[in-house]
Coordinates of C-alpha atoms and ligand atoms in Angstrom, one line a residue:
Chain A
M43 CA 0.4 0.0 -0.4
S44 CA 2.9 2.0 -0.7
D45 CA 2.8 5.5 -2.6
D46 CA 4.7 3.2 -5.2
D47 CA 2.0 0.9 -5.9
F48 CA 2.8 0.3 -9.8
L49 CA -0.7 -0.2 -10.2
R50 CA -3.4 1.2 -8.0
V51 CA -6.7 0.2 -8.4
T52 CA -9.0 2.1 -5.6
D53 CA -12.9 1.7 -4.6
V54 CA -14.1 0.4 -8.8
S55 CA -17.3 0.3 -9.3
K56 CA -19.0 -0.4 -12.5
W57 CA -22.3 -0.1 -14.4
Y58 CA -24.1 -1.6 -17.2
G59 CA -27.7 0.1 -16.9
E60 CA -29.1 -0.5 -13.6
E61 CA -26.8 -3.8 -12.3
Q62 CA -23.9 -2.5 -11.8
V63 CA -22.0 -5.4 -12.0
L64 CA -18.4 -4.1 -10.3
H65 CA -18.9 -2.9 -6.7
D66 CA -15.6 -0.9 -4.6
V67 CA -13.5 -3.1 -5.9
S68 CA -9.8 -2.4 -4.8
F69 CA -6.2 -4.3 -5.1
E70 CA -2.7 -3.8 -5.7
M71 CA 0.7 -4.6 -7.8
D72 CA 3.8 -3.3 -7.7
R73 CA 6.1 -3.8 -10.5
G74 CA 6.4 -7.1 -11.5
D75 CA 4.2 -8.5 -9.6
V76 CA 2.0 -11.2 -11.4
T77 CA -1.6 -11.7 -9.0
V78 CA -4.8 -13.3 -10.3
L79 CA -7.7 -13.2 -10.3
I80 CA -10.5 -15.8 -10.4
G81 CA -14.0 -16.0 -9.7
P82 CA -16.7 -17.0 -11.0
S83 CA -18.6 -16.4 -14.5
G84 CA -20.1 -13.0 -14.2
S85 CA -18.2 -12.1 -11.1
G86 CA -16.6 -9.4 -13.2
K87 CA -13.4 -10.5 -14.0
S88 CA -13.7 -9.3 -17.5
T89 CA -14.8 -6.2 -16.5
M90 CA -12.8 -5.6 -14.3
L91 CA -9.7 -5.8 -16.8
R92 CA -11.2 -4.3 -19.3
C93 CA -11.8 -1.3 -17.3
V94 CA -7.8 -1.1 -16.8
N95 CA -7.2 -0.4 -20.4
R96 CA -10.8 1.7 -20.7
L97 CA -12.1 -1.5 -22.7
A98 CA -14.9 -0.6 -20.2
E99 CA -15.1 2.2 -18.6
A100 CA -15.7 2.3 -14.6
Q101 CA -17.9 5.2 -13.0
E102 CA -16.6 5.0 -9.5
G103 CA -12.9 4.8 -8.3
S104 CA -9.7 5.7 -9.1
I105 CA -6.8 3.8 -10.7
L106 CA -3.4 4.8 -10.7
L107 CA -1.3 3.1 -13.3
D108 CA 2.4 4.3 -12.9
G109 CA 1.3 7.5 -10.9
E110 CA -1.0 8.2 -13.9
E111 CA -5.1 8.3 -13.3
V112 CA -6.1 6.1 -16.1
L113 CA -10.6 6.4 -15.3
S114 CA -9.0 10.9 -16.1
P115 CA -11.6 11.6 -18.8
D116 CA -7.8 13.4 -20.6
L117 CA -6.4 11.3 -20.2
D118 CA -4.7 9.6 -24.7
V119 CA -6.3 6.7 -24.3
D120 CA -4.7 5.3 -26.9
E121 CA -1.5 5.8 -24.8
L122 CA -2.6 4.2 -22.5
R123 CA -2.9 0.7 -24.7
R124 CA 0.1 1.2 -26.1
E125 CA 1.3 0.4 -23.0
V126 CA -1.4 -2.7 -20.8
G127 CA -1.7 -5.3 -23.7
M128 CA -4.2 -7.8 -23.9
V129 CA -4.6 -11.1 -24.5
F130 CA -8.6 -12.1 -24.8
Q131 CA -9.6 -15.7 -23.8
G132 CA -10.9 -16.3 -27.4
F133 CA -7.5 -15.2 -29.2
N134 CA -9.4 -12.3 -31.0
L135 CA -6.7 -13.0 -34.0
F136 CA -7.1 -10.4 -37.3
A137 CA -8.2 -13.7 -39.3
H138 CA -6.3 -11.8 -42.6
L139 CA -3.4 -11.0 -41.5
T140 CA 0.0 -14.3 -41.1
A141 CA 1.4 -15.0 -37.7
V142 CA 3.6 -11.6 -38.8
G143 CA 1.1 -9.3 -39.7
N144 CA -1.1 -10.1 -36.5
V145 CA 1.4 -8.8 -34.9
A146 CA 3.7 -6.2 -36.9
L147 CA -0.3 -4.1 -37.3
G148 CA 0.5 -2.5 -34.0
P149 CA 5.1 -1.7 -34.2
R150 CA 3.7 -0.5 -37.8
R151 CA 0.7 1.6 -37.5
V152 CA 0.6 2.0 -33.9
L153 CA 4.0 3.0 -33.8
G154 CA 5.0 3.9 -36.4
L155 CA 7.9 1.5 -37.1
S156 CA 8.6 1.4 -40.6
E157 CA 7.5 -2.0 -42.4
T158 CA 10.8 -3.2 -42.1
E159 CA 11.0 -2.9 -38.4
A160 CA 8.0 -3.9 -37.9
R161 CA 8.2 -7.2 -39.1
E162 CA 11.6 -8.1 -37.7
R163 CA 10.1 -5.9 -34.7
A164 CA 7.4 -9.0 -35.0
E165 CA 9.5 -12.0 -36.2
D166 CA 11.6 -10.9 -32.6
Q167 CA 8.5 -12.1 -30.8
L168 CA 6.9 -14.8 -32.3
E169 CA 10.6 -16.9 -31.4
R170 CA 10.4 -15.5 -28.7
V171 CA 6.7 -17.9 -27.6
G172 CA 8.2 -20.4 -29.5
L173 CA 6.5 -19.5 -33.0
G174 CA 9.6 -19.1 -35.6
E175 CA 8.2 -21.7 -38.1
Q176 CA 5.0 -19.8 -38.6
F177 CA 5.7 -17.0 -39.8
D178 CA 3.4 -16.7 -42.7
S179 CA 0.3 -19.2 -41.1
Y180 CA -3.0 -17.7 -41.7
P181 CA -4.8 -17.6 -38.0
A182 CA -6.5 -20.6 -39.7
E183 CA -4.1 -22.9 -39.5
L184 CA -2.5 -22.9 -36.8
S185 CA -3.8 -24.4 -33.6
G186 CA -5.8 -23.1 -31.0
G187 CA -1.7 -23.4 -29.1
Q188 CA -0.3 -21.5 -31.6
Q189 CA -2.8 -18.5 -32.3
Q190 CA -3.5 -17.9 -28.6
R191 CA 1.0 -17.9 -28.2
V192 CA 0.7 -15.0 -31.8
G193 CA -1.9 -13.5 -29.1
I194 CA 0.5 -13.3 -26.9
A195 CA 3.4 -11.7 -29.0
R196 CA 1.2 -9.3 -30.7
A197 CA 0.7 -7.7 -26.9
L198 CA 4.3 -8.1 -26.7
A199 CA 5.8 -6.4 -29.2
M200 CA 4.0 -2.9 -28.4
E201 CA 6.8 -3.0 -25.5
P202 CA 4.2 -2.9 -23.0
K203 CA 4.8 -2.4 -19.5
L204 CA 1.9 -4.3 -17.9
M205 CA 0.3 -6.8 -19.7
L206 CA -3.7 -8.6 -19.2
F207 CA -4.5 -11.6 -19.2
D208 CA -8.3 -12.8 -19.5
E209 CA -8.5 -16.6 -19.3
P210 CA -5.8 -17.3 -21.7
T211 CA -5.8 -20.6 -22.3
S212 CA -9.3 -21.4 -21.0
A213 CA -10.7 -21.9 -24.8
L214 CA -7.5 -24.4 -26.0
D215 CA -8.3 -28.8 -25.7
P216 CA -5.6 -29.4 -22.3
E217 CA -2.4 -30.5 -24.6
L218 CA -2.5 -27.1 -26.1
I219 CA -2.3 -25.1 -22.2
G220 CA 1.0 -26.3 -21.3
E221 CA 2.6 -24.5 -24.2
V222 CA 0.4 -20.5 -23.8
L223 CA 1.8 -21.6 -19.7
E224 CA 5.2 -21.6 -20.4
V225 CA 5.4 -18.4 -22.6
M226 CA 4.1 -16.8 -19.8
H227 CA 6.3 -18.8 -17.0
G228 CA 8.8 -16.7 -19.1
L229 CA 7.3 -13.7 -19.3
V230 CA 7.1 -13.9 -15.8
D231 CA 10.9 -15.0 -15.3
E232 CA 11.1 -11.9 -17.4
G233 CA 9.4 -9.5 -14.9
M234 CA 6.9 -8.6 -16.2
T235 CA 3.8 -7.0 -14.6
M236 CA 1.2 -9.3 -15.3
L237 CA -2.2 -8.6 -13.9
V238 CA -4.1 -12.2 -14.8
V239 CA -7.8 -13.9 -15.0
T240 CA -7.0 -17.4 -14.7
H241 CA -8.3 -20.8 -13.6
E242 CA -5.0 -22.5 -13.7
M243 CA -4.5 -23.0 -9.8
S244 CA -0.9 -24.9 -10.8
F245 CA 0.2 -21.2 -12.6
A246 CA -1.5 -19.2 -9.7
R247 CA 0.2 -21.8 -7.0
A248 CA 3.3 -20.9 -9.3
V249 CA 4.1 -17.6 -9.7
A250 CA 1.6 -15.5 -7.9
D251 CA 2.3 -13.1 -6.0
E252 CA -1.9 -12.1 -5.1
V253 CA -4.0 -13.8 -6.0
V254 CA -8.3 -11.6 -6.1
F255 CA -10.7 -14.0 -5.1
L256 CA -14.8 -11.7 -7.0
D257 CA -17.2 -12.8 -6.6
D258 CA -20.8 -10.9 -8.1
G259 CA -18.4 -8.1 -8.1
R260 CA -17.0 -7.6 -4.9
V261 CA -13.7 -8.9 -3.6
V262 CA -14.1 -11.3 -1.7
E263 CA -10.7 -12.4 -0.4
R264 CA -7.2 -11.5 -1.6
G265 CA -3.6 -12.7 -0.1
P266 CA -0.4 -14.9 -1.4
P267 CA -1.7 -18.6 -2.8
E268 CA -0.7 -20.5 -0.4
Q269 CA -3.2 -18.5 2.6
L270 CA -6.1 -18.7 0.3
F271 CA -6.0 -21.6 -1.8
E272 CA -4.2 -24.0 1.7
R273 CA -6.1 -21.7 4.7
P274 CA -9.3 -19.5 3.1
E275 CA -11.1 -17.1 6.0
E276 CA -14.2 -16.5 3.8
E277 CA -16.7 -19.2 3.2
R278 CA -17.1 -18.8 -0.4
T279 CA -13.7 -18.3 -1.4
G280 CA -13.5 -22.3 -0.2
R281 CA -16.9 -23.7 -2.0
F282 CA -15.5 -21.5 -5.4
L283 CA -12.0 -23.2 -4.7
E284 CA -14.0 -27.0 -4.5
R285 CA -15.3 -26.3 -7.8
I286 CA -12.6 -25.4 -9.3
A287 CA -10.6 -28.0 -8.3
S288 CA -13.4 -31.1 -8.9
H289 CA -13.5 -29.6 -12.5
D290 CA -10.5 -30.3 -13.0
Chain B
M273 CA -10.5 -34.2 -56.7
S274 CA -11.0 -37.6 -58.2
S275 CA -10.2 -40.2 -55.4
A276 CA -6.7 -42.3 -56.1
T277 CA -8.1 -45.3 -54.5
R278 CA -10.8 -46.2 -56.8
P279 CA -10.4 -45.8 -61.2
A280 CA -13.4 -43.6 -61.6
T281 CA -16.2 -45.2 -63.7
V282 CA -17.2 -45.2 -66.7
R283 CA -20.3 -42.6 -65.9
E284 CA -18.0 -40.5 -64.1
R285 CA -15.7 -40.5 -67.1
V286 CA -17.8 -39.2 -69.7
A287 CA -19.6 -36.7 -67.1
E288 CA -16.0 -35.4 -66.5
S289 CA -15.2 -35.2 -69.8
D290 CA -19.2 -33.2 -70.9
R291 CA -18.2 -31.2 -67.9
S292 CA -14.6 -30.0 -69.9
V293 CA -16.6 -29.7 -73.2
G294 CA -18.8 -27.6 -71.8
R295 CA -16.2 -25.4 -70.2
L296 CA -14.3 -25.2 -73.7
L297 CA -17.8 -24.7 -75.6
L298 CA -17.9 -21.7 -73.0
V299 CA -14.6 -20.5 -73.5
A300 CA -15.3 -20.1 -76.9
A301 CA -17.9 -18.6 -76.6
G302 CA -16.7 -15.8 -74.6
A303 CA -13.5 -15.1 -77.0
L304 CA -15.7 -14.9 -79.7
F305 CA -17.8 -12.4 -77.6
W306 CA -14.9 -10.4 -76.6
G307 CA -13.2 -10.5 -79.7
W308 CA -15.5 -9.2 -81.5
L309 CA -16.0 -6.5 -79.3
A310 CA -12.6 -5.6 -78.7
V311 CA -11.7 -5.9 -82.9
S312 CA -15.2 -3.6 -83.0
W313 CA -14.1 -0.9 -81.0
V314 CA -10.5 -0.5 -82.1
N315 CA -11.7 -0.8 -85.5
R316 CA -13.3 2.1 -84.5
W317 CA -11.3 4.3 -82.8
L318 CA -8.7 3.4 -85.4
G319 CA -11.3 5.4 -87.6
G320 CA -11.2 2.3 -90.1
V321 CA -8.8 0.5 -90.3
L322 CA -9.7 -3.3 -90.9
V323 CA -13.3 -2.1 -92.1
P324 CA -15.3 0.9 -92.5
V325 CA -16.6 2.3 -90.0
G326 CA -20.6 0.9 -89.2
Q327 CA -19.5 -1.9 -91.5
P328 CA -19.3 -5.9 -90.0
L329 CA -16.5 -7.1 -89.7
V330 CA -17.5 -9.4 -92.5
P331 CA -19.5 -9.4 -95.2
P332 CA -23.2 -10.0 -94.8
A333 CA -23.2 -11.3 -98.4
A334 CA -20.0 -13.9 -97.8
V335 CA -21.3 -15.8 -94.3
E336 CA -24.6 -16.5 -96.6
A337 CA -23.2 -18.1 -99.5
T338 CA -21.0 -19.9 -97.2
L339 CA -24.1 -21.2 -95.2
A340 CA -26.3 -21.9 -98.2
G341 CA -23.7 -24.9 -99.0
V342 CA -24.3 -26.2 -95.1
P343 CA -26.6 -29.1 -94.9
G344 CA -29.3 -28.3 -92.1
L345 CA -27.7 -24.6 -91.4
A346 CA -29.1 -23.3 -95.5
A347 CA -32.6 -22.7 -93.6
Y348 CA -30.9 -20.2 -91.3
A349 CA -27.9 -17.9 -93.4
A350 CA -30.9 -15.2 -95.1
D351 CA -31.2 -15.2 -90.8
A352 CA -27.7 -15.1 -90.5
A353 CA -27.0 -12.7 -92.9
F354 CA -29.4 -9.9 -90.9
V355 CA -27.8 -10.3 -87.9
V356 CA -24.7 -10.2 -88.5
E357 CA -25.3 -7.1 -90.4
M358 CA -26.9 -5.7 -87.6
T359 CA -23.3 -6.3 -85.4
P360 CA -21.8 -2.9 -85.7
D361 CA -25.0 -0.8 -83.7
L362 CA -24.8 -3.7 -81.8
A363 CA -21.2 -3.4 -80.6
R364 CA -21.5 -0.2 -79.9
G365 CA -24.6 -0.8 -77.5
T366 CA -22.5 -3.4 -75.8
W367 CA -19.6 -1.2 -76.0
L368 CA -22.1 1.3 -74.1
T369 CA -23.6 -1.3 -71.5
V370 CA -19.9 -2.0 -70.6
V371 CA -18.8 1.5 -70.3
I372 CA -22.1 2.3 -68.0
T373 CA -21.8 -0.6 -65.9
G374 CA -18.7 -0.5 -65.0
V375 CA -17.8 3.0 -64.8
S376 CA -21.4 3.0 -62.2
L377 CA -20.1 -0.3 -60.4
G378 CA -16.9 1.6 -59.4
L379 CA -18.5 5.3 -58.4
G380 CA -21.1 3.4 -56.5
F381 CA -18.9 1.0 -54.9
V382 CA -16.3 4.2 -53.0
I383 CA -19.9 5.7 -52.4
A384 CA -21.3 2.1 -51.0
V385 CA -18.8 1.3 -48.8
P386 CA -18.5 4.7 -45.9
L387 CA -21.9 4.3 -47.0
A388 CA -21.8 0.4 -45.0
V389 CA -19.6 1.4 -42.3
T390 CA -21.6 4.9 -41.1
R391 CA -24.0 2.0 -40.7
V392 CA -22.5 0.1 -39.0
Y393 CA -20.7 1.9 -36.9
G394 CA -22.3 5.9 -36.8
R395 CA -24.5 7.6 -34.6
F396 CA -25.8 9.9 -35.8
S397 CA -24.8 9.4 -39.3
S398 CA -26.2 5.8 -39.6
W399 CA -29.6 6.8 -39.6
V400 CA -28.5 9.2 -42.6
S401 CA -27.1 6.2 -44.5
L402 CA -30.1 4.4 -43.1
A403 CA -32.9 6.6 -44.6
Y404 CA -30.4 7.1 -48.0
T405 CA -30.6 3.6 -48.7
E406 CA -34.1 2.9 -48.2
L407 CA -35.0 6.0 -50.8
L408 CA -33.2 4.5 -53.1
R409 CA -33.9 1.1 -52.9
G410 CA -37.0 1.5 -52.0
T411 CA -38.1 3.8 -55.2
P412 CA -38.2 2.8 -58.8
L413 CA -34.5 3.0 -60.7
L414 CA -36.3 4.4 -63.3
A415 CA -38.1 6.7 -61.6
Q416 CA -35.4 8.1 -60.5
L417 CA -33.4 8.1 -63.6
F418 CA -36.5 10.4 -65.1
V419 CA -36.3 12.3 -62.6
L420 CA -33.1 12.8 -63.3
Y421 CA -33.6 13.4 -66.6
Y422 CA -37.0 14.5 -66.8
G423 CA -37.0 16.5 -63.5
L424 CA -33.7 18.0 -63.1
N425 CA -32.9 18.1 -66.4
L426 CA -29.8 17.0 -66.1
A427 CA -28.1 16.5 -70.0
S428 CA -27.3 20.1 -69.6
Y429 CA -25.2 20.8 -66.5
V430 CA -22.9 18.2 -67.7
P431 CA -19.3 20.1 -67.2
G432 CA -17.5 21.0 -69.3
A433 CA -14.6 18.6 -68.2
V434 CA -16.7 15.0 -68.9
S435 CA -18.8 17.1 -71.6
G436 CA -17.9 15.1 -74.8
V437 CA -16.5 12.5 -73.7
F438 CA -19.4 10.0 -75.2
A439 CA -21.5 10.6 -77.7
R440 CA -24.7 12.2 -75.8
D441 CA -24.6 13.7 -72.7
V442 CA -27.2 12.1 -71.4
V443 CA -25.0 9.2 -70.5
W444 CA -23.2 11.1 -67.9
V445 CA -27.3 10.7 -66.0
A446 CA -27.7 7.6 -66.8
I447 CA -24.4 6.7 -64.7
L448 CA -25.2 9.2 -62.4
G449 CA -28.4 7.2 -61.9
F450 CA -27.2 4.0 -61.4
T451 CA -23.7 5.0 -58.8
L452 CA -26.6 6.7 -56.7
N453 CA -28.6 3.4 -57.3
G454 CA -26.3 0.8 -57.2
A455 CA -24.6 2.8 -54.3
A456 CA -27.5 2.0 -51.8
Y457 CA -27.5 -1.8 -53.0
Q458 CA -23.8 -2.8 -52.3
A459 CA -23.2 -0.4 -48.5
E460 CA -26.3 -3.8 -47.3
Y461 CA -24.4 -6.3 -49.1
I462 CA -21.3 -4.7 -47.3
R463 CA -23.3 -3.7 -44.8
G464 CA -24.3 -7.7 -43.8
A465 CA -20.4 -8.8 -44.8
L466 CA -19.1 -6.2 -42.1
E467 CA -21.7 -7.6 -39.4
S468 CA -20.1 -11.0 -39.9
V469 CA -17.2 -9.9 -38.8
E470 CA -15.6 -10.9 -35.3
E471 CA -16.3 -8.5 -32.4
G472 CA -13.4 -9.3 -30.9
Q473 CA -10.9 -8.5 -33.5
I474 CA -12.9 -5.2 -33.1
T475 CA -11.2 -5.2 -29.2
A476 CA -7.9 -6.1 -30.3
G477 CA -7.5 -3.7 -32.5
R478 CA -8.3 -0.9 -29.3
A479 CA -6.2 -3.0 -27.2
I480 CA -3.7 -2.4 -29.5
G481 CA -4.0 1.0 -29.7
L482 CA -5.7 1.3 -32.7
S483 CA -8.2 4.1 -33.4
K484 CA -12.1 2.6 -34.1
L485 CA -11.2 4.2 -37.9
E486 CA -8.0 2.9 -38.4
T487 CA -9.6 -0.3 -36.9
I488 CA -12.1 -0.4 -39.8
Y489 CA -9.3 0.1 -42.2
H490 CA -7.3 -2.6 -41.6
V491 CA -9.2 -5.0 -39.3
V492 CA -12.8 -5.0 -40.4
L493 CA -12.5 -3.9 -44.3
P494 CA -9.9 -5.7 -45.2
Q495 CA -12.1 -8.9 -44.0
G496 CA -15.7 -7.2 -44.8
L497 CA -15.0 -6.9 -48.2
R498 CA -14.2 -10.5 -49.0
Y499 CA -17.6 -11.9 -47.6
A500 CA -19.7 -9.8 -49.7
I501 CA -18.2 -10.6 -52.8
P502 CA -19.9 -13.1 -53.5
S503 CA -23.6 -11.0 -52.7
W504 CA -22.1 -8.1 -54.0
T505 CA -21.6 -10.6 -57.3
N506 CA -25.2 -10.5 -57.2
E507 CA -25.7 -5.9 -57.7
F508 CA -22.8 -6.7 -60.5
V509 CA -25.4 -9.3 -62.6
Y510 CA -28.6 -6.9 -61.6
L511 CA -26.3 -3.7 -62.6
I512 CA -25.5 -5.4 -66.2
K513 CA -28.8 -6.3 -66.8
Y514 CA -30.7 -3.0 -65.8
S515 CA -27.9 -0.6 -67.0
S516 CA -30.9 -1.4 -69.9
L517 CA -33.7 0.9 -68.2
A518 CA -31.0 4.3 -69.0
G519 CA -32.7 3.2 -72.9
F520 CA -35.2 5.1 -71.2
I521 CA -33.5 8.1 -71.5
T522 CA -32.1 7.3 -74.7
V523 CA -28.9 6.2 -74.2
P524 CA -27.9 3.9 -77.1
E525 CA -27.0 0.9 -75.1
L526 CA -27.3 -2.2 -76.7
Y527 CA -31.0 -3.0 -75.2
Y528 CA -31.5 0.7 -77.0
R529 CA -30.2 -0.2 -80.2
A530 CA -32.5 -3.3 -80.7
D531 CA -34.7 -1.8 -80.0
Q532 CA -34.4 0.4 -83.2
I533 CA -33.5 -1.7 -85.6
A534 CA -36.4 -4.6 -84.1
A535 CA -38.9 -1.5 -84.4
E536 CA -37.0 -0.7 -88.3
T537 CA -36.9 -4.2 -89.4
F538 CA -39.6 -5.8 -87.4
R539 CA -37.5 -8.5 -86.4
Y540 CA -38.8 -8.6 -82.9
T541 CA -37.6 -12.2 -81.6
L542 CA -34.4 -12.5 -83.4
I543 CA -32.8 -9.3 -82.5
F544 CA -33.7 -9.6 -79.6
L545 CA -32.8 -13.1 -78.8
V546 CA -29.1 -12.5 -80.8
T547 CA -29.2 -9.4 -77.7
G548 CA -30.7 -11.4 -75.1
A549 CA -27.9 -13.5 -75.2
M550 CA -24.9 -10.7 -75.5
Y551 CA -26.7 -9.6 -71.9
L552 CA -25.8 -13.6 -71.3
A553 CA -22.4 -13.3 -72.2
L554 CA -22.0 -11.1 -70.4
V555 CA -23.1 -11.8 -67.0
L556 CA -21.6 -15.0 -67.3
T557 CA -18.4 -13.1 -67.7
A558 CA -19.3 -10.9 -64.4
S559 CA -20.0 -14.0 -62.8
K560 CA -17.1 -15.8 -63.7
L561 CA -14.6 -13.0 -62.3
M562 CA -16.0 -12.6 -59.6
V563 CA -15.5 -16.1 -58.6
R564 CA -12.0 -16.2 -59.7
V565 CA -10.9 -12.8 -58.0
E566 CA -12.4 -14.7 -54.4
D567 CA -10.3 -17.4 -55.4
R568 CA -8.0 -15.4 -55.7
V569 CA -7.8 -12.9 -52.6
A570 CA -9.4 -16.2 -50.3
I571 CA -8.1 -16.1 -46.6
P572 CA -6.3 -19.1 -46.7
G573 CA -7.4 -21.9 -43.7
L574 CA -10.6 -20.7 -44.8
G575 CA -14.1 -19.7 -46.7
A576 CA -14.8 -21.6 -50.3
G577 CA -11.9 -20.7 -51.5
S578 CA -9.8 -22.9 -49.5
E579 CA -11.2 -25.5 -50.2
E580 CA -9.6 -28.9 -52.0
Ligands
LIG128 N1 -21.1 -4.9 -22.3 C1 -21.9 -5.7 -21.8 N2 -23.1 -5.1 -21.3 C2 -23.6 -5.2 -20.6 N3 -23.7 -6.2 -19.5 C3 -22.7 -7.1 -19.6 C4 -20.9 -6.0 -20.1 N4 -20.2 -7.6 -20.1 C5 -20.3 -7.8 -19.3 N5 -22.2 -7.5 -18.5 C6 -22.1 -7.9 -17.1 O1 -21.5 -8.0 -16.4 C7 -21.4 -9.0 -15.4 C8 -19.6 -9.7 -15.4 O2 -19.1 -9.8 -16.7 P1 -18.3 -9.7 -16.6 O3 -18.1 -10.5 -17.7 O4 -17.3 -9.0 -16.4 O5 -17.7 -11.4 -16.1 P2 -16.6 -12.8 -16.2 O6 -16.2 -12.4 -14.9 O7 -15.3 -12.1 -17.0 O8 -17.1 -13.9 -15.9 P3 -17.2 -15.3 -17.0 O9 -15.7 -16.3 -15.9 O10 -17.8 -15.8 -17.9 O11 -16.2 -14.6 -17.9 C9 -22.2 -10.4 -15.8 O12 -23.4 -10.1 -15.8 C10 -22.5 -9.2 -17.4 O13 -23.5 -10.1 -18.2
LIG129 MG1 -14.5 -13.2 -18.7

C-alpha cells in the first residue's frame, strides 16, 4: 500500500445500465508482480480487466498506473493502450493477416515503425513465444495454442509495461494449455507485470504474488496463493475453490 | 478431386468430359464475344482501319453464301446474314452497356463503402445512411432516372470537363443514376459482410491502440469486403441487366439499339434473342470473373476458396 505502487485500483465501481457489476474493487501491484483474479462466471473479472485499459469505463473509483490516473477524462486512451497489452480468451487474431501481420500491425500503424522494422520486431516476438516456424501462417492454419501464442506476441510487440490476460487458456484443448502457460512462465521470469484472470491453479500457485477472489463484483478475499488456497478465510472462497478443483 | 483409391467409373469419366466440353464451348463463346467487341471497338477508334466504320467485320453476303452451302444450316442463312449486318450497331450498344455498368459500379462502390461503414459504426450518420439506402432501394430505378433526366434536366448541366467523352451527354446522367442507386444496394451487401467480422477482432484492434477508424480500415474492411464478394456479385449482375433502363432516357446502349433495329425491321424475336445472348455473355463473364477474384483473395484456411 505504498505510494509507489505500480498499479493501484481503488474502490472501482461499474454499472451496465442499472446493473452494478463491480462494487468498490480495490487491489494493488508492484512492478514485476503477478496478480491472479479468480471468481465464478459473471463475477466481473473480465470487466475489471477491461477497466484497466479503458475497453470498459468504470464510473467510480481510481486506477493509478505508474502514477497516472487511468480513469481521468483527459487521458489519451490510445496512449494508455499502447502501454498495456491484452490477451483474450478467444485469441481474437486478425483473420486476414499472417502471424507476422498480426504482430506487426500495432508496431507499424500505432508506433509508426517502418515496414521492415515492424516485420523484424514481429519476427522477434514470434520467436520469443516459440513460433519461429509459423511466421507466414494464417490464424485458421494454426492450432489454438499457436493462435494464443500469436496473441501474446501481438501484445508484447507493443513493449507494454503491464500485460492483461483474460482466461488465456480456457478456450484451449487440455493438451494445448501447457505451451501457452510455458510462454507465460517465461514472461514472469523476465519480470513482466501481469494481471491474469485464470483458473489454472497450478499457474497461480507457482507464480502469483497475490490472488484476488471476486464474487458478484466484490473482492471477497485476497492474499498470497498459499494462504488463499490452503486457508481461505471466507466460506465463499472455499466453496468456489472446491468447485473448480473438482473440475480439474 | 478424383480419388486415388478406386478407378473412375465410365459414368464419371463421361460426366467429367461433358464438363470439360461444356467449359471449352463456354470459353470459346466468351473469346468470340469479347474478341468481336474488342476488334469492333479498335476498328472504330482507329477510324475504320479494318473495315469502314459502321460495316460488319465480315460481309453479310459471304456469311449467307457460306451457310447456304451447309446442309441443315441453309434455312438460317438469311437470318444469320441479317444479324451480321446489325453487329456494328449492337457492338456500339454493348460497348456502352459495358462502360456504363463498369463506371457506375466502380463509382457506386466508392460511395457504398462509407455508407456501409457509417451504417454499422456511425451514430447519427447511421440514420443518414439508412435513410439514403431505403429511399433509393424503395423507389423504382426508372423513376429515379426520369427524375434526373426529365425532372432535373441534368443532361444540360454536364460539366465541360467530361462533356463530349461520350457521343451524348445523357450517358453521364445514366451513370449518375446507376451510381447513386447501385451504391445503396452495394452498401446493403457490404453492411451485411462487415457485420459478420467478429467483434473480438475490433476489441483486439482497439486494445493495441488503433483508433476506431483505423481498426475499421485495417481489420474490418479487408475481411468484410472479401466476405461481401458473393453477394456483391449479384449487384454486378443486376446492374448489367438494369443498365438497359438507360435506353428509356435515350442512352444508345445495347437495349436501345436493339429496340431501334427491331422497330425499323420488325424482326423482334431474332434481334432480342441475339441481344439476350449478349447480356448473357456479359453476365456470365461478370460472375466467372468474380469467382476468380474471390478465389484469388481468399484467406488461407478460411472459406470456400480454401477447399481442396
Ligand atoms: N457489454 C456488457 N453489457 C452489459 N452487461 C455486461 C457487459 N459485459 C458484461 N456484462 C455483465 O457484467 C457482469 C460481469 O461480466 P464479466 O464478463 O466481467 O464476468 P466474468 O467474471 O469475466 O465472467 P466469465 O467467467 O463468464 O468470463 C455479468 O453479469 C455480465 O452479464
Ligand atoms: Mg470473463
